[in-house]
CSV table of C-alpha atoms and ligand atoms in Angstrom, one decimal:
chain,number,residue,atom,x,y,z
A,41,MET,CA,-19.4,-15.6,9.0
A,42,LYS,CA,-18.6,-16.4,12.8
A,43,MET,CA,-21.7,-17.1,14.7
A,44,ILE,CA,-22.3,-14.4,17.2
A,45,GLU,CA,-23.1,-16.2,20.1
A,46,ALA,CA,-26.0,-15.7,21.7
A,47,GLN,CA,-25.0,-16.1,25.3
A,48,ASN,CA,-22.7,-13.0,25.0
A,49,LEU,CA,-25.9,-11.3,24.5
A,50,GLN,CA,-27.8,-12.3,27.0
A,51,ILE,CA,-27.8,-10.9,30.6
A,52,PRO,CA,-25.5,-12.3,33.2
A,53,LYS,CA,-26.3,-12.2,36.7
A,54,ALA,CA,-23.6,-9.8,37.5
A,55,GLY,CA,-24.2,-7.2,35.2
A,56,VAL,CA,-23.3,-6.7,31.7
A,57,LYS,CA,-19.7,-5.8,31.3
A,58,ARG,CA,-18.4,-4.2,27.9
A,59,VAL,CA,-15.4,-2.2,27.2
A,60,LEU,CA,-15.6,0.4,24.1
A,61,THR,CA,-12.3,2.1,23.1
A,62,GLY,CA,-10.9,3.0,19.6
A,63,MET,CA,-8.3,4.7,17.4
A,64,ARG,CA,-8.6,7.0,14.3
A,65,THR,CA,-7.5,5.0,11.3
A,66,THR,CA,-4.9,7.6,10.0
A,67,GLY,CA,-1.5,5.4,9.4
A,68,GLU,CA,0.4,2.6,10.8
A,69,LEU,CA,0.7,2.0,14.8
A,70,HIS,CA,3.6,2.9,16.4
A,71,LEU,CA,5.5,2.2,20.0
A,72,GLY,CA,3.3,5.2,21.6
A,73,HIS,CA,0.3,3.6,20.6
A,74,TYR,CA,1.6,0.3,22.0
A,75,VAL,CA,2.9,1.3,25.3
A,76,GLY,CA,-0.4,4.5,25.6
A,77,ALA,CA,-3.3,2.1,24.8
A,78,LEU,CA,-2.6,-1.4,23.2
A,79,LYS,CA,-0.6,-3.3,26.2
A,80,GLU,CA,-3.9,-1.8,28.3
A,81,TRP,CA,-6.7,-3.5,25.6
A,82,LYS,CA,-4.6,-6.6,25.7
A,83,ARG,CA,-4.4,-7.1,29.3
A,84,ILE,CA,-8.3,-6.3,29.8
A,85,GLN,CA,-9.0,-9.0,27.1
A,86,ASP,CA,-7.0,-11.7,28.6
A,87,GLU,CA,-8.5,-10.7,31.8
A,88,GLY,CA,-11.8,-12.1,30.0
A,89,ARG,CA,-14.2,-10.2,32.3
A,90,TYR,CA,-15.4,-8.0,29.6
A,91,ASP,CA,-17.2,-7.8,25.9
A,92,CYS,CA,-14.6,-5.9,24.1
A,93,PHE,CA,-15.4,-3.5,21.0
A,94,PHE,CA,-12.5,-2.1,19.4
A,95,LEU,CA,-13.5,0.6,17.2
A,96,LEU,CA,-11.8,1.3,14.1
A,97,ALA,CA,-12.5,5.1,14.0
A,98,ASP,CA,-12.4,6.0,10.5
A,99,VAL,CA,-15.4,8.7,10.6
A,100,GLN,CA,-13.4,10.2,13.1
A,101,ALA,CA,-10.2,10.0,11.0
A,102,LEU,CA,-11.9,12.2,8.5
A,103,THR,CA,-12.4,15.0,10.8
A,104,THR,CA,-8.8,15.8,10.1
A,105,HIS,CA,-8.0,13.6,6.7
A,106,ALA,CA,-11.2,14.7,4.8
A,107,GLU,CA,-9.1,15.0,1.5
A,108,LYS,CA,-7.5,11.8,2.0
A,109,PRO,CA,-10.2,9.0,1.9
A,110,GLU,CA,-7.9,6.3,0.1
A,111,LEU,CA,-5.3,6.4,2.8
A,112,LEU,CA,-8.0,5.7,5.5
A,113,ALA,CA,-9.6,3.0,4.1
A,114,LYS,CA,-5.6,1.7,3.7
A,115,SER,CA,-5.0,2.5,7.2
A,116,VAL,CA,-8.2,0.4,8.4
A,117,VAL,CA,-6.4,-2.5,7.0
A,118,SER,CA,-3.5,-1.8,8.6
A,119,VAL,CA,-4.7,-1.3,12.0
A,120,VAL,CA,-6.6,-4.2,12.1
A,121,LYS,CA,-3.1,-6.1,11.7
A,122,ASP,CA,-1.4,-3.9,13.9
A,123,TRP,CA,-4.0,-5.1,16.5
A,124,LEU,CA,-3.7,-8.7,15.8
A,125,SER,CA,0.1,-8.4,15.8
A,126,VAL,CA,-0.5,-7.5,19.3
A,127,GLY,CA,-2.3,-9.9,20.2
A,128,LEU,CA,-6.1,-8.8,20.3
A,129,ASP,CA,-8.1,-11.7,19.1
A,130,PRO,CA,-11.1,-11.6,17.0
A,131,ASN,CA,-11.5,-15.6,17.2
A,132,ASP,CA,-12.3,-15.2,20.9
A,133,PRO,CA,-16.1,-14.7,20.8
A,134,ASN,CA,-16.0,-11.5,23.1
A,135,ILE,CA,-13.6,-9.8,21.0
A,136,HIS,CA,-14.9,-7.3,18.4
A,137,PHE,CA,-13.2,-4.9,15.9
A,138,VAL,CA,-15.6,-2.7,14.8
A,139,GLN,CA,-15.7,-0.5,11.7
A,140,GLN,CA,-16.9,2.8,13.0
A,141,SER,CA,-18.7,4.0,9.2
A,142,MET,CA,-20.3,0.7,9.2
A,143,VAL,CA,-22.8,1.1,12.2
A,144,PRO,CA,-25.4,3.3,10.8
A,145,GLU,CA,-27.2,3.0,14.7
A,146,ARG,CA,-24.3,5.1,15.5
A,147,TYR,CA,-25.0,7.9,13.2
A,148,GLU,CA,-28.7,7.8,14.0
A,149,LEU,CA,-27.7,8.0,18.1
A,150,SER,CA,-25.6,10.8,17.2
A,151,GLY,CA,-27.8,12.6,15.5
A,152,LEU,CA,-30.2,12.5,18.5
A,153,LEU,CA,-27.5,13.2,20.7
A,154,MET,CA,-26.7,16.5,19.1
A,155,MET,CA,-30.1,17.9,20.2
A,156,ILE,CA,-29.0,17.9,23.9
A,157,ALA,CA,-25.1,18.4,23.6
A,158,LYS,CA,-24.7,22.4,24.1
A,159,SER,CA,-22.3,24.1,21.7
A,160,ALA,CA,-20.5,26.2,24.1
A,161,GLU,CA,-19.9,23.1,26.5
A,162,VAL,CA,-18.4,20.7,23.6
A,163,PHE,CA,-16.2,24.2,22.2
A,164,ARG,CA,-14.8,24.5,25.8
A,165,ASN,CA,-13.3,20.8,25.3
A,166,PRO,CA,-9.7,21.2,25.9
A,167,THR,CA,-8.7,18.3,23.4
A,168,LEU,CA,-10.7,19.9,21.0
A,169,LYS,CA,-9.3,23.4,21.5
A,170,SER,CA,-5.8,21.7,21.2
A,171,GLU,CA,-6.4,19.9,18.1
A,172,ILE,CA,-8.0,23.0,16.5
A,173,GLY,CA,-4.8,24.9,16.9
A,174,SER,CA,-5.1,27.9,14.5
A,175,ASP,CA,-7.4,26.7,11.9
A,176,LYS,CA,-10.0,29.7,11.8
A,177,ASN,CA,-12.7,27.3,9.5
A,178,PRO,CA,-12.9,24.0,11.3
A,179,THR,CA,-15.6,21.7,9.7
A,180,MET,CA,-19.0,21.3,11.4
A,181,GLY,CA,-17.8,17.4,11.5
A,182,PHE,CA,-14.8,18.3,13.2
A,183,MET,CA,-16.5,20.8,15.7
A,184,ALA,CA,-19.1,18.0,16.5
A,185,TYR,CA,-17.1,15.0,16.9
A,186,PRO,CA,-16.7,14.9,20.6
A,187,VAL,CA,-21.0,14.4,20.5
A,188,ASP,CA,-20.1,11.6,17.7
A,189,GLN,CA,-17.6,10.2,20.4
A,190,VAL,CA,-20.1,10.2,23.0
A,191,ALA,CA,-22.5,7.9,20.5
A,192,ASP,CA,-19.5,5.7,19.7
A,193,ILE,CA,-19.2,5.1,23.7
A,194,CYS,CA,-23.2,5.2,24.6
A,195,MET,CA,-24.0,2.7,21.6
A,196,VAL,CA,-23.0,-0.2,23.7
A,197,SER,CA,-24.6,0.8,26.9
A,198,PRO,CA,-26.5,-2.0,28.2
A,199,THR,CA,-30.1,-1.3,28.0
A,200,PRO,CA,-32.2,-1.0,30.3
A,201,PRO,CA,-29.6,-0.1,32.4
A,202,ARG,CA,-29.2,-2.2,35.3
A,203,SER,CA,-27.0,-1.8,38.7
A,204,GLY,CA,-24.1,-3.9,38.1
A,205,ASP,CA,-23.5,-3.1,34.4
A,206,GLU,CA,-20.6,-1.3,33.3
A,207,VAL,CA,-18.8,0.5,30.6
A,208,LEU,CA,-15.3,0.7,30.8
A,209,VAL,CA,-13.3,3.3,28.3
A,210,PRO,CA,-9.7,2.4,28.4
A,211,VAL,CA,-7.9,5.6,27.1
A,212,GLY,CA,-4.9,7.7,27.1
A,213,GLU,CA,-5.0,11.0,29.5
A,214,ASP,CA,-6.0,13.2,26.4
A,215,GLN,CA,-9.1,11.5,25.8
A,216,ILE,CA,-10.3,12.2,29.5
A,217,PRO,CA,-12.5,15.5,28.5
A,218,HIS,CA,-14.2,13.1,26.0
A,219,LEU,CA,-15.3,10.7,28.6
A,220,GLU,CA,-16.2,13.2,31.3
A,221,TYR,CA,-18.5,14.6,28.8
A,222,SER,CA,-19.7,11.7,27.8
A,223,ARG,CA,-21.1,11.0,31.3
A,224,VAL,CA,-22.3,14.4,31.0
A,225,LEU,CA,-24.8,13.5,28.1
A,226,ALA,CA,-25.6,10.1,29.2
A,227,ARG,CA,-26.6,11.6,32.8
A,228,ARG,CA,-28.6,14.4,30.8
A,229,PHE,CA,-30.5,12.2,28.5
A,230,ASN,CA,-31.4,9.9,31.6
A,231,HIS,CA,-32.6,12.9,33.5
A,232,ASP,CA,-34.7,14.6,30.6
A,233,TYR,CA,-36.2,11.3,29.0
A,234,GLY,CA,-35.8,8.6,31.0
A,235,ASP,CA,-32.7,5.9,31.9
A,236,VAL,CA,-31.4,4.8,28.8
A,237,PHE,CA,-27.7,4.8,29.2
A,238,VAL,CA,-25.0,3.7,31.9
A,239,PRO,CA,-22.5,6.7,32.2
A,240,CYS,CA,-19.0,5.2,31.1
A,241,SER,CA,-16.1,4.4,33.8
A,242,PRO,CA,-12.9,6.1,32.1
A,243,LEU,CA,-9.4,4.0,32.6
A,244,VAL,CA,-6.2,5.5,32.0
A,245,GLY,CA,-3.7,3.8,31.6
A,246,GLU,CA,-0.3,3.6,33.3
A,247,VAL,CA,2.1,5.2,30.8
A,248,GLY,CA,0.2,8.0,29.5
A,249,ARG,CA,2.2,9.2,26.5
A,250,LEU,CA,5.6,8.3,24.8
A,251,VAL,CA,8.0,11.2,23.6
A,252,GLY,CA,9.0,10.8,20.1
A,253,THR,CA,12.4,9.6,19.2
A,254,ASP,CA,13.6,13.1,19.3
A,255,GLY,CA,12.4,14.0,22.7
A,256,LYS,CA,9.6,16.1,21.1
A,257,GLU,CA,5.9,15.5,22.7
A,258,LYS,CA,4.0,14.9,19.6
A,259,MET,CA,5.1,11.6,17.6
A,260,SER,CA,4.3,11.3,13.7
A,261,LYS,CA,5.4,9.8,10.9
A,262,SER,CA,5.8,12.9,8.9
A,263,MET,CA,8.4,14.3,11.7
A,264,GLY,CA,10.3,10.9,11.3
A,265,ASN,CA,10.3,10.2,14.8
A,266,VAL,CA,8.4,7.2,15.3
A,267,ILE,CA,9.3,3.6,15.6
A,268,ASN,CA,6.4,1.5,13.9
A,269,LEU,CA,5.3,-2.1,15.2
A,270,SER,CA,5.9,-3.2,11.7
A,271,ASP,CA,9.1,-1.8,11.3
A,272,SER,CA,12.0,-4.5,11.0
A,273,GLU,CA,14.9,-4.7,13.2
A,274,VAL,CA,16.9,-3.1,10.8
A,275,VAL,CA,14.9,0.1,11.0
A,276,VAL,CA,14.9,-0.1,14.9
A,277,ASN,CA,18.3,-0.4,15.0
A,278,ASP,CA,18.9,2.7,12.9
A,279,ARG,CA,16.2,4.7,14.5
A,280,VAL,CA,17.5,3.9,17.9
A,281,MET,CA,21.1,4.8,16.8
A,282,LYS,CA,19.6,8.4,15.6
A,283,MET,CA,17.7,8.8,18.9
A,284,PHE,CA,17.9,12.4,20.7
A,285,THR,CA,19.9,12.0,24.2
A,286,ASP,CA,20.9,14.5,26.8
A,287,PRO,CA,22.7,17.1,24.8
A,288,ASN,CA,25.0,18.1,27.7
A,289,HIS,CA,26.6,14.5,27.6
A,290,LYS,CA,29.2,15.4,25.5
A,291,THR,CA,31.8,13.0,26.1
A,292,VAL,CA,31.6,9.6,27.9
A,293,ASN,CA,32.8,10.6,31.0
A,294,ASP,CA,30.1,13.8,31.4
A,295,PRO,CA,27.6,12.9,33.9
A,296,GLY,CA,24.5,13.1,32.0
A,297,ASP,CA,20.5,13.6,32.7
A,298,THR,CA,18.4,10.2,32.3
A,299,GLU,CA,15.2,11.5,33.1
A,300,ASN,CA,14.4,13.9,30.1
A,301,ASN,CA,16.6,11.8,28.2
A,302,PRO,CA,14.5,10.2,25.4
A,303,VAL,CA,17.1,7.0,25.2
A,304,PHE,CA,16.0,6.6,29.2
A,305,ILE,CA,12.5,7.3,28.6
A,306,TYR,CA,12.2,4.5,26.0
A,307,LEU,CA,14.5,1.9,28.3
A,308,ARG,CA,12.1,2.6,31.3
A,309,ALA,CA,9.1,1.9,28.8
A,310,PHE,CA,10.6,-1.2,27.6
A,311,ASP,CA,13.2,-2.7,29.0
A,312,PRO,CA,11.4,-5.4,31.4
A,313,ASN,CA,14.7,-5.6,33.6
A,314,LYS,CA,14.2,-3.2,36.1
A,315,ASP,CA,17.8,-3.7,37.9
A,316,GLU,CA,19.3,-3.9,34.3
A,317,VAL,CA,17.7,0.1,33.9
A,318,ALA,CA,18.6,1.2,37.5
A,319,GLU,CA,22.2,0.2,37.0
A,320,LEU,CA,22.5,1.8,33.6
A,321,THR,CA,20.6,5.1,34.9
A,322,GLU,CA,23.1,4.8,38.0
A,323,HIS,CA,26.1,4.6,35.7
A,324,TYR,CA,24.9,7.5,33.3
A,325,GLN,CA,24.3,10.0,35.9
A,326,ARG,CA,27.7,9.0,37.4
A,327,GLY,CA,29.4,9.6,33.8
A,328,GLY,CA,31.4,7.0,31.9
A,329,LEU,CA,28.4,5.4,30.1
A,330,GLY,CA,28.6,6.1,26.2
A,331,ASP,CA,25.4,6.7,24.5
A,332,VAL,CA,26.0,4.2,21.9
A,333,ALA,CA,26.7,1.5,24.4
A,334,VAL,CA,23.2,2.5,26.2
A,335,LYS,CA,21.3,3.0,22.3
A,336,ARG,CA,22.7,-0.7,21.7
A,337,ILE,CA,20.8,-2.2,24.7
A,338,LEU,CA,17.7,-0.2,24.3
A,339,ALA,CA,17.4,-1.4,20.5
A,340,GLN,CA,18.4,-5.1,21.6
A,341,ARG,CA,15.4,-4.9,24.2
A,342,ILE,CA,12.8,-3.0,21.7
A,343,ASN,CA,13.5,-5.7,19.0
A,344,GLU,CA,13.0,-8.5,21.7
A,345,MET,CA,9.8,-6.9,22.6
A,346,LEU,CA,8.8,-6.5,19.1
A,347,ASP,CA,9.7,-10.2,18.3
A,348,PRO,CA,6.4,-11.8,19.3
A,349,ILE,CA,4.8,-8.9,17.5
A,350,ARG,CA,6.5,-9.9,14.2
A,351,GLU,CA,5.9,-13.6,14.9
A,352,ARG,CA,2.0,-13.1,15.4
A,353,ARG,CA,1.7,-10.7,12.5
A,354,SER,CA,3.0,-13.4,10.5
A,355,GLN,CA,0.7,-15.8,11.2
A,356,TRP,CA,-2.1,-13.7,10.2
A,357,GLU,CA,-0.6,-12.9,7.1
A,358,GLY,CA,-3.1,-14.4,4.4
A,359,ARG,CA,-6.3,-14.6,6.6
A,360,ASP,CA,-9.5,-13.1,5.5
A,361,LEU,CA,-9.5,-9.5,7.6
A,362,ARG,CA,-12.6,-8.7,6.1
A,363,GLU,CA,-14.3,-11.1,7.7
A,364,ILE,CA,-12.9,-10.3,11.2
A,365,VAL,CA,-14.2,-6.4,10.5
A,366,VAL,CA,-17.5,-7.4,9.3
A,367,ASP,CA,-18.7,-9.9,12.1
A,368,GLY,CA,-16.9,-7.4,14.8
A,369,THR,CA,-19.2,-4.6,13.3
A,370,GLU,CA,-22.4,-7.0,13.3
A,371,ALA,CA,-21.8,-7.5,16.9
A,372,ALA,CA,-21.9,-4.0,17.5
A,373,ARG,CA,-25.1,-3.0,15.6
A,374,ILE,CA,-26.8,-6.2,17.2
A,375,VAL,CA,-26.0,-4.3,20.9
A,376,SER,CA,-27.0,-1.2,19.6
A,377,ARG,CA,-29.9,-1.4,18.0
A,378,PRO,CA,-31.8,-1.9,21.2
A,379,VAL,CA,-30.1,1.3,22.5
A,380,VAL,CA,-31.3,3.2,19.4
A,381,GLU,CA,-34.9,2.1,19.8
A,382,ALA,CA,-35.2,2.9,23.5
A,383,VAL,CA,-33.9,6.5,22.7
A,384,ARG,CA,-36.1,6.8,19.9
A,385,GLU,CA,-39.0,5.4,21.9
A,386,LYS,CA,-37.9,8.0,25.1
A,387,MET,CA,-37.6,11.0,22.7
A,388,HIS,CA,-41.2,9.8,21.2
A,389,LEU,CA,-39.8,9.2,17.6
A,390,GLY,CA,-42.0,7.1,15.7
A,391,TYR,CA,-44.5,6.6,13.1
A,392,PRO,CA,-48.0,8.5,14.5
A,393,ASP,CA,-50.3,5.8,16.2
B,203,LIG,N1,-10.4,9.6,20.1
B,203,LIG,C1,-9.9,8.7,19.8
B,203,LIG,C2,-8.3,8.8,19.3
B,203,LIG,O1,-8.2,10.0,18.8
B,203,LIG,C3,-10.7,7.4,19.1
B,203,LIG,C4,-12.3,7.2,19.3
B,203,LIG,C5,-13.0,7.4,18.9
B,203,LIG,C6,-12.1,6.6,20.6
B,203,LIG,N2,-14.0,6.8,19.3
B,203,LIG,C7,-13.5,6.7,20.7
B,203,LIG,C8,-11.9,6.5,22.0
B,203,LIG,C9,-14.3,6.2,22.1
B,203,LIG,C10,-12.5,6.1,22.9
B,203,LIG,C11,-13.9,5.8,23.2
B,203,LIG,O2,-7.6,7.8,18.9
């Protein structure tokens, strides 16, 4: 076991700076996860200013996949591999991979926060609403997950809160309602029972959301419109060649649209050479540039981006992933224990005197 260094848990003068964010463990991660979240997480890690807790949200994954627990268990492992491959580094004493289901303190906090969470305010959460869709009989676990997610965030709250403390939560835009609610509940608790929580600070990444290779809003494996971080060069080439483009760009000489064209959306996201992107855009709009030619360039750029990710993935091959998760989870338990104790005390829970 890696020693959890005591110095990380002491209170620095400038305040305690923590990051908490997470992903549901429902399958392999794709390019959308990379531009929408992982790139930003890595940047924050490398900045070195925060103690970072990255949550493997396997409990939240049960809200949609309760009938497939073995898939979720497998996904915990594949998500860890994906995180390692993009350069998140649990060898760094400030980086913790936390398995949500293995933090008992978190369930306790969640159960107690439920007591001050009003059903109407939870149910009008727009992210929850759109996820429910037409399901007429969602589970209680599903309906209450916004509160559970507040517990994820609040469990790493520096306590007692002091000025300069911070809990930063880097997320995609769809998570904003959850973070706003986290601030509402944290403040409500502090107001009703006394200060325990530092309301979190949201941080929304620059590329909000990537469309699928077919141009659809939603990316999913079942729709076959994703490129995974673990895909080989051959698979990437194949997927890019099958990408949708501008349907009105019928012959090479037609002027084409680049704004809503998935190939150009991907070029803007993955080609680091902005001059090249500008030139291709101009040429395509003018006419005379074929789809296959642009796709070849795009496939090459994606592969160039994925190469170091593939390389890192192979370096972690055969390493003890379980230990990484056990250590990261223990680090989260260490910081969350005093939070839960403070909550219990403020709520007058405990054995009678
Ligand atoms: N809701 C996030 C998702 O859908 C995962 C998540 C769980 C999370 N707990 C969190 C994100 C806490 C940020 C903070 O992927």
